[in-house]
Short mmCIF file of C-alpha atoms in Angstrom, two decimals:
data_model
loop_
_atom_site.label_atom_id
_atom_site.label_comp_id
_atom_site.label_asym_id
_atom_site.label_seq_id
_atom_site.Cartn_x
_atom_site.Cartn_y
_atom_site.Cartn_z
CA MET A 888 0.00 0.00 0.00
CA LYS A 889 1.64 3.25 -1.15
CA LYS A 890 1.41 6.25 1.17
CA VAL A 891 0.15 9.31 -0.75
CA ALA A 892 0.59 12.85 0.59
CA ILE A 893 -2.20 14.96 -0.92
CA ILE A 894 -0.96 18.53 -0.60
CA MET A 895 -3.61 21.26 -0.57
CA GLY A 896 -4.15 24.84 0.57
CA GLY A 897 -1.30 27.10 -0.46
CA TYR A 898 -0.38 30.74 0.01
CA SER A 899 -2.67 32.42 -2.54
CA SER A 900 -6.29 33.58 -2.76
CA GLU A 901 -7.12 30.18 -4.25
CA TYR A 902 -6.50 28.16 -1.08
CA GLN A 903 -10.19 27.40 -0.42
CA ILE A 904 -10.71 25.86 -3.87
CA SER A 905 -7.49 23.90 -3.37
CA LEU A 906 -8.80 22.42 -0.10
CA ILE A 907 -11.93 21.24 -1.93
CA SER A 908 -9.81 19.75 -4.77
CA GLY A 909 -7.54 17.97 -2.29
CA ASN A 910 -10.46 16.49 -0.40
CA VAL A 911 -11.97 15.19 -3.66
CA VAL A 912 -8.66 13.46 -4.45
CA TYR A 913 -8.65 11.98 -0.92
CA GLN A 914 -12.24 10.78 -1.32
CA PHE A 915 -11.73 9.12 -4.72
CA LEU A 916 -8.30 7.51 -4.20
CA ASP A 917 -8.22 3.77 -4.94
CA GLN A 918 -8.17 2.48 -1.35
CA ASN A 919 -6.91 -0.93 -2.48
CA LYS A 920 -3.68 0.64 -3.72
CA TYR A 921 -3.16 3.87 -1.79
CA GLN A 922 -3.36 5.22 1.71
CA GLY A 923 -4.11 8.93 1.46
CA TYR A 924 -2.92 11.62 3.87
CA ARG A 925 -4.32 15.16 3.68
CA ILE A 926 -1.45 17.63 4.05
CA HIS A 927 -2.36 21.30 4.54
CA ILE A 928 0.34 23.67 3.31
CA PHE A 929 -0.04 27.22 4.65
CA LYS A 930 2.47 29.99 5.32
CA GLU A 931 2.01 29.61 9.05
CA LYS A 932 1.97 25.79 9.19
CA TRP A 933 2.47 22.56 7.26
CA VAL A 934 0.37 19.84 8.91
CA TYR A 935 -1.07 16.38 8.32
CA VAL A 936 -4.81 16.49 9.10
CA ASP A 937 -6.41 13.17 10.05
CA ASP A 938 -10.08 12.18 9.70
CA ASN A 939 -10.88 13.68 13.13
CA ASP A 940 -9.22 16.99 12.15
CA ASN A 941 -6.27 16.39 14.47
CA GLU A 942 -3.15 18.13 13.15
CA TYR A 943 0.39 16.72 13.13
CA PRO A 944 3.31 18.94 12.05
CA ILE A 945 5.25 18.11 8.89
CA ASP A 946 9.03 17.91 9.28
CA ARG A 947 10.20 19.99 6.30
CA ASN A 948 13.68 18.44 6.40
CA ASP A 949 12.36 15.22 4.85
CA PHE A 950 8.61 15.89 4.41
CA SER A 951 7.62 13.34 7.06
CA THR A 952 5.20 13.43 9.98
CA THR A 953 5.04 11.61 13.30
CA VAL A 954 1.76 10.21 14.62
CA ASN A 955 1.64 8.60 18.07
CA GLY A 956 5.40 8.11 18.06
CA GLU A 957 5.45 6.51 14.59
CA LYS A 958 7.27 8.33 11.80
CA ILE A 959 5.47 8.36 8.45
CA ASN A 960 7.36 8.87 5.16
CA PHE A 961 5.44 9.27 1.92
CA ASP A 962 5.98 7.29 -1.30
CA VAL A 963 4.44 9.87 -3.63
CA VAL A 964 2.84 13.33 -3.55
CA PHE A 965 -0.43 14.32 -5.22
CA ASN A 966 -0.26 18.07 -5.77
CA ALA A 967 -3.62 19.85 -5.46
CA ILE A 968 -2.32 23.34 -4.61
CA HIS A 969 -3.63 25.99 -7.03
CA GLY A 970 -1.37 29.05 -7.17
CA THR A 971 1.82 29.46 -5.13
CA PRO A 972 3.68 27.39 -3.91
CA GLY A 973 2.13 24.41 -5.71
CA GLU A 974 1.63 25.70 -9.25
CA ASP A 975 4.70 27.94 -9.66
CA GLY A 976 7.47 25.36 -9.25
CA LEU A 977 8.39 25.82 -5.59
CA MET A 978 6.92 22.56 -4.28
CA GLN A 979 8.08 20.68 -7.39
CA ALA A 980 11.69 21.80 -6.80
CA TYR A 981 11.43 20.94 -3.08
CA PHE A 982 10.26 17.38 -3.81
CA GLU A 983 12.88 17.00 -6.55
CA LEU A 984 15.59 17.83 -3.98
CA LEU A 985 14.10 15.33 -1.52
CA GLY A 986 13.74 12.64 -4.19
CA ILE A 987 10.01 12.21 -3.59
CA PRO A 988 7.94 11.61 -6.77
CA GLN A 989 5.02 13.98 -7.39
CA ASN A 990 2.27 13.92 -10.01
CA SER A 991 2.41 17.45 -11.46
CA CYS A 992 4.83 18.79 -14.08
CA ASP A 993 8.48 19.52 -13.24
CA TYR A 994 9.56 22.75 -11.52
CA TYR A 995 10.72 24.55 -14.68
CA GLN A 996 7.48 23.88 -16.57
CA ALA A 997 5.46 24.94 -13.51
CA ALA A 998 7.34 28.25 -13.18
CA LEU A 999 7.12 28.92 -16.92
CA THR A 1000 3.40 28.21 -17.33
CA PHE A 1001 2.51 30.14 -14.16
CA ASN A 1002 3.96 33.26 -15.78
CA LYS A 1003 1.50 34.14 -18.58
CA ARG A 1004 3.96 36.53 -20.29
CA ASP A 1005 6.76 33.96 -20.43
CA LEU A 1006 4.48 31.07 -21.43
CA LEU A 1007 3.00 32.95 -24.39
CA SER A 1008 6.42 34.27 -25.45
CA VAL A 1009 7.81 30.72 -25.58
CA LEU A 1010 4.83 29.34 -27.53
CA LYS A 1011 4.53 32.14 -30.12
CA PRO A 1012 7.45 30.96 -32.30
CA TYR A 1013 5.66 27.60 -32.63
CA GLY A 1014 2.75 29.30 -34.40
CA ILE A 1015 0.42 29.35 -31.39
CA LYS A 1016 -1.66 32.53 -31.63
CA THR A 1017 -2.26 34.87 -28.68
CA ALA A 1018 -3.92 38.22 -27.96
CA THR A 1019 -1.96 41.45 -28.51
CA SER A 1020 -0.48 42.32 -25.12
CA CYS A 1021 1.61 44.69 -22.99
CA TYR A 1022 3.30 44.07 -19.65
CA LEU A 1023 3.98 46.14 -16.55
CA ASN A 1024 6.08 45.57 -13.46
CA LEU A 1025 5.16 47.28 -10.21
CA GLY A 1026 6.80 50.72 -10.22
CA ASP A 1027 6.93 51.03 -14.02
CA GLU A 1028 5.77 54.30 -15.55
CA ILE A 1029 2.27 53.80 -16.95
CA ASN A 1030 1.72 55.45 -20.34
CA VAL A 1031 -2.03 54.90 -20.62
CA ASP A 1032 -2.40 56.29 -24.15
CA ALA A 1033 0.48 54.21 -25.56
CA ILE A 1034 -0.80 51.00 -23.94
CA LEU A 1035 -4.38 51.52 -25.13
CA LYS A 1036 -3.12 52.36 -28.62
CA THR A 1037 -1.40 48.94 -28.67
CA VAL A 1038 -4.17 46.77 -27.18
CA GLY A 1039 -7.30 48.83 -27.93
CA LEU A 1040 -10.55 48.95 -25.99
CA PRO A 1041 -12.09 46.95 -24.51
CA CYS A 1042 -9.08 45.16 -23.01
CA PHE A 1043 -8.28 42.90 -20.08
CA VAL A 1044 -5.95 43.78 -17.21
CA LYS A 1045 -4.73 40.67 -15.35
CA PRO A 1046 -2.16 39.68 -12.76
CA ASN A 1047 0.62 37.97 -14.72
CA LYS A 1048 1.12 35.18 -12.17
CA SER A 1049 -2.23 34.15 -10.73
CA GLY A 1050 -4.60 31.31 -11.38
CA SER A 1051 -8.21 31.76 -10.42
CA SER A 1052 -9.39 34.98 -12.06
CA PHE A 1053 -8.68 37.11 -8.99
CA GLY A 1054 -7.64 40.66 -9.84
CA ILE A 1055 -8.84 40.55 -13.47
CA SER A 1056 -10.80 43.49 -14.94
CA LYS A 1057 -12.40 44.04 -18.30
CA VAL A 1058 -11.68 47.67 -19.18
CA LYS A 1059 -14.16 49.39 -21.48
CA SER A 1060 -13.05 53.02 -21.13
CA LYS A 1061 -9.86 54.96 -20.49
CA GLU A 1062 -11.23 56.04 -17.08
CA GLU A 1063 -11.45 52.40 -15.94
CA PHE A 1064 -7.84 51.61 -16.85
CA LEU A 1065 -5.84 52.87 -13.81
CA PRO A 1066 -8.31 51.44 -11.24
CA ALA A 1067 -7.99 48.08 -13.05
CA ILE A 1068 -4.19 48.31 -12.76
CA GLU A 1069 -4.53 48.89 -8.99
CA THR A 1070 -6.84 45.87 -8.68
CA ALA A 1071 -4.37 43.62 -10.52
CA TYR A 1072 -1.40 44.83 -8.44
CA LYS A 1073 -3.19 43.62 -5.30
CA GLU A 1074 -2.66 40.06 -6.58
CA ASP A 1075 0.75 40.32 -8.26
CA ASN A 1076 3.66 42.68 -8.88
CA GLU A 1077 3.54 41.94 -12.62
CA ILE A 1078 0.60 42.71 -14.91
CA ILE A 1079 -0.41 41.60 -18.39
CA ILE A 1080 -2.75 43.80 -20.46
CA GLU A 1081 -4.41 42.01 -23.37
CA SER A 1082 -6.60 43.00 -26.28
CA PHE A 1083 -10.19 41.78 -26.11
CA LEU A 1084 -10.76 38.69 -28.23
CA ASP A 1085 -14.38 38.38 -29.34
CA GLY A 1086 -15.10 34.72 -29.95
CA THR A 1087 -15.96 31.35 -28.45
CA GLU A 1088 -14.09 30.51 -25.24
CA VAL A 1089 -13.04 26.90 -24.75
CA SER A 1090 -11.04 25.01 -22.16
CA VAL A 1091 -8.93 22.01 -23.19
CA GLY A 1092 -7.56 19.40 -20.81
CA VAL A 1093 -4.46 17.47 -21.83
CA ILE A 1094 -3.06 14.59 -19.77
CA ASN A 1095 -0.69 11.73 -20.19
CA TYR A 1096 -3.08 8.79 -19.94
CA LYS A 1097 -1.46 5.38 -19.69
CA GLY A 1098 1.66 6.64 -21.44
CA THR A 1099 -0.06 8.53 -24.28
CA VAL A 1100 -0.57 12.31 -24.49
CA THR A 1101 -4.37 12.53 -24.57
CA VAL A 1102 -6.59 15.54 -25.30
CA LEU A 1103 -9.82 15.32 -23.30
CA PRO A 1104 -13.21 16.42 -24.68
CA ILE A 1105 -13.30 20.21 -25.00
CA THR A 1106 -15.48 22.41 -22.77
CA GLU A 1107 -17.18 25.55 -24.05
CA ILE A 1108 -17.43 28.38 -21.51
CA VAL A 1109 -20.48 30.65 -21.63
CA SER A 1110 -20.18 33.17 -18.79
CA GLU A 1111 -23.22 34.96 -17.35
CA ASN A 1112 -20.80 37.68 -16.23
CA ASP A 1113 -18.80 39.91 -18.56
CA PHE A 1114 -16.06 37.27 -18.73
CA PHE A 1115 -14.98 33.98 -17.07
CA ASP A 1116 -14.16 35.58 -13.70
CA TYR A 1117 -14.00 33.99 -10.23
CA GLU A 1118 -17.81 34.01 -9.82
CA ALA A 1119 -18.28 32.46 -13.25
CA LYS A 1120 -15.56 29.88 -12.63
CA TYR A 1121 -16.47 28.78 -9.09
CA LEU A 1122 -19.85 30.19 -8.07
CA GLY A 1123 -22.00 28.87 -10.88
CA LYS A 1124 -22.20 32.07 -12.94
CA SER A 1125 -21.38 30.28 -16.17
CA GLN A 1126 -22.47 27.44 -18.42
CA GLU A 1127 -19.80 24.84 -19.05
CA ILE A 1128 -20.78 22.74 -22.04
CA THR A 1129 -18.85 19.50 -22.64
CA PRO A 1130 -18.33 18.63 -25.43
CA ALA A 1131 -18.11 22.16 -26.84
CA ARG A 1132 -20.59 23.21 -29.55
CA ILE A 1133 -17.92 23.59 -32.22
CA SER A 1134 -17.47 21.76 -35.50
CA PRO A 1135 -15.48 18.51 -35.70
CA GLU A 1136 -12.89 20.39 -37.78
CA MET A 1137 -12.52 23.09 -35.11
CA THR A 1138 -12.42 20.47 -32.35
CA GLU A 1139 -9.53 18.82 -34.17
CA LYS A 1140 -7.76 22.16 -34.69
CA VAL A 1141 -8.01 23.29 -31.04
CA SER A 1142 -7.04 19.83 -29.79
CA ALA A 1143 -3.96 19.84 -32.02
CA VAL A 1144 -2.83 23.25 -30.68
CA ALA A 1145 -3.37 22.21 -27.04
CA LYS A 1146 -1.47 18.97 -27.59
CA LYS A 1147 1.33 20.81 -29.39
CA ALA A 1148 1.73 23.22 -26.45
CA TYR A 1149 1.85 20.28 -24.00
CA GLU A 1150 4.51 18.48 -26.04
CA VAL A 1151 6.60 21.57 -26.91
CA LEU A 1152 6.86 22.42 -23.21
CA LYS A 1153 7.68 18.79 -22.29
CA MET A 1154 4.76 18.81 -19.90
CA SER A 1155 3.72 16.00 -17.59
CA GLY A 1156 0.74 15.64 -15.28
CA PHE A 1157 -2.43 17.64 -15.88
CA SER A 1158 -2.74 20.72 -18.05
CA ARG A 1159 -5.79 22.79 -18.86
CA SER A 1160 -5.40 25.45 -21.52
CA GLU A 1161 -7.85 28.27 -22.21
CA PHE A 1162 -8.46 29.45 -25.78
CA ILE A 1163 -10.69 31.94 -27.53
CA ILE A 1164 -11.58 31.01 -31.11
CA VAL A 1165 -11.60 34.13 -33.32
CA ASN A 1166 -12.25 33.89 -37.07
CA GLY A 1167 -11.56 30.18 -37.05
CA GLU A 1168 -8.25 30.48 -35.18
CA PRO A 1169 -7.70 29.39 -31.56
CA HIS A 1170 -5.82 32.02 -29.50
CA MET A 1171 -4.26 30.80 -26.25
CA LEU A 1172 -4.86 32.78 -23.06
CA GLU A 1173 -3.08 30.64 -20.47
CA MET A 1174 -2.24 27.15 -19.27
CA ASN A 1175 -3.06 25.81 -15.80
CA THR A 1176 -0.94 22.93 -14.50
CA ILE A 1177 -2.83 22.33 -11.24
CA PRO A 1178 -6.40 22.72 -12.52
CA GLY A 1179 -9.39 22.42 -10.19
CA LEU A 1180 -10.29 18.85 -9.26
CA THR A 1181 -13.61 19.42 -7.53
CA THR A 1182 -16.38 17.21 -8.88
CA GLU A 1183 -17.72 20.27 -10.79
CA SER A 1184 -14.31 21.31 -12.17
CA LEU A 1185 -13.53 21.20 -15.88
CA ILE A 1186 -10.93 18.40 -15.96
CA PRO A 1187 -13.19 15.97 -14.03
CA GLN A 1188 -16.11 16.95 -16.32
CA GLN A 1189 -13.97 16.30 -19.38
CA ALA A 1190 -12.60 13.02 -18.00
CA LYS A 1191 -16.15 11.84 -17.30
CA GLU A 1192 -17.15 12.63 -20.90
CA ALA A 1193 -14.12 10.58 -22.03
CA GLY A 1194 -15.23 7.65 -19.87
CA ILE A 1195 -12.49 8.11 -17.26
CA SER A 1196 -13.66 8.00 -13.63
CA LEU A 1197 -12.09 10.21 -10.97
CA THR A 1198 -10.52 7.15 -9.35
CA ASP A 1199 -8.98 6.14 -12.71
CA LEU A 1200 -7.83 9.72 -13.33
CA PHE A 1201 -6.06 9.94 -9.96
CA THR A 1202 -4.64 6.40 -10.14
CA ASN A 1203 -3.20 7.15 -13.59
CA ALA A 1204 -1.57 10.36 -12.29
CA LEU A 1205 0.02 8.55 -9.33
CA GLU A 1206 1.21 5.57 -11.39
CA LEU A 1207 2.90 7.91 -13.89
CA ALA A 1208 4.56 9.81 -11.02
CA LEU A 1209 5.84 6.61 -9.41
CA ASN A 1210 7.21 5.37 -12.74
CA LYS A 1211 8.85 8.64 -13.90
#
């Protein structure tokens, strides 16, 4: 029986969603193969939480815990932390140093994909289309007219390194621009400003399933709000239609681009890429490497459509990690 540390929580605004994801993984683990341990990772504490909500500190020297005098070491880690430090490479590098296998991508890929500017810059030479964009670092001079001349109105102002649609604004007028910058800087010290793409939004899961890079059925996003913000993503303010209502030819085209990005970046584990299809061309917005794993989340929805149960999905991820 392999001991699985399911890490959840994290240091970002997304910690509550991460706790739900981690508990879903715990609930659906194959109990014939794995013994799951819920590990809460917060700035103020790293603890193992048992079924009675008792907490036992994690020894960060070797990522072990001691329960009733018995030391527990883990065989493998299932990473369910959205945002930092689980999605930006920090935990991946830590486990690499300790020699403990983990199911998400490697630390370089995590750091690269978490940074929208760097991800899109790397993928552009491979013919993957993106929105027109500008970037700001905290403290940079902000030339509003020059930026808006480049990206146009409406535009989106986003934190560059953030996962769950916190700090994103759709800017429709020049007057809304500086307040949107302030909102984004509350989440990150780097900002990406992108032109508005008017088209069909889709989300594409790509996984390595039993040794083969596999594109899951595509989900179409129809937000009740102005865009796919936090409310739309997590509080039911959107329709998520799987499979997406796009032609077979377009399905093939988007799938090919998502798979290409996964392979170009030498990804492993889960990835979920967001695209907007404009004039028959998919434009990539971002790639998530620790996507939500709640029962309502997109990757579980897509896996279900593909005939893959949550238990199979999680078993596959752990087997690949153990055999890396």
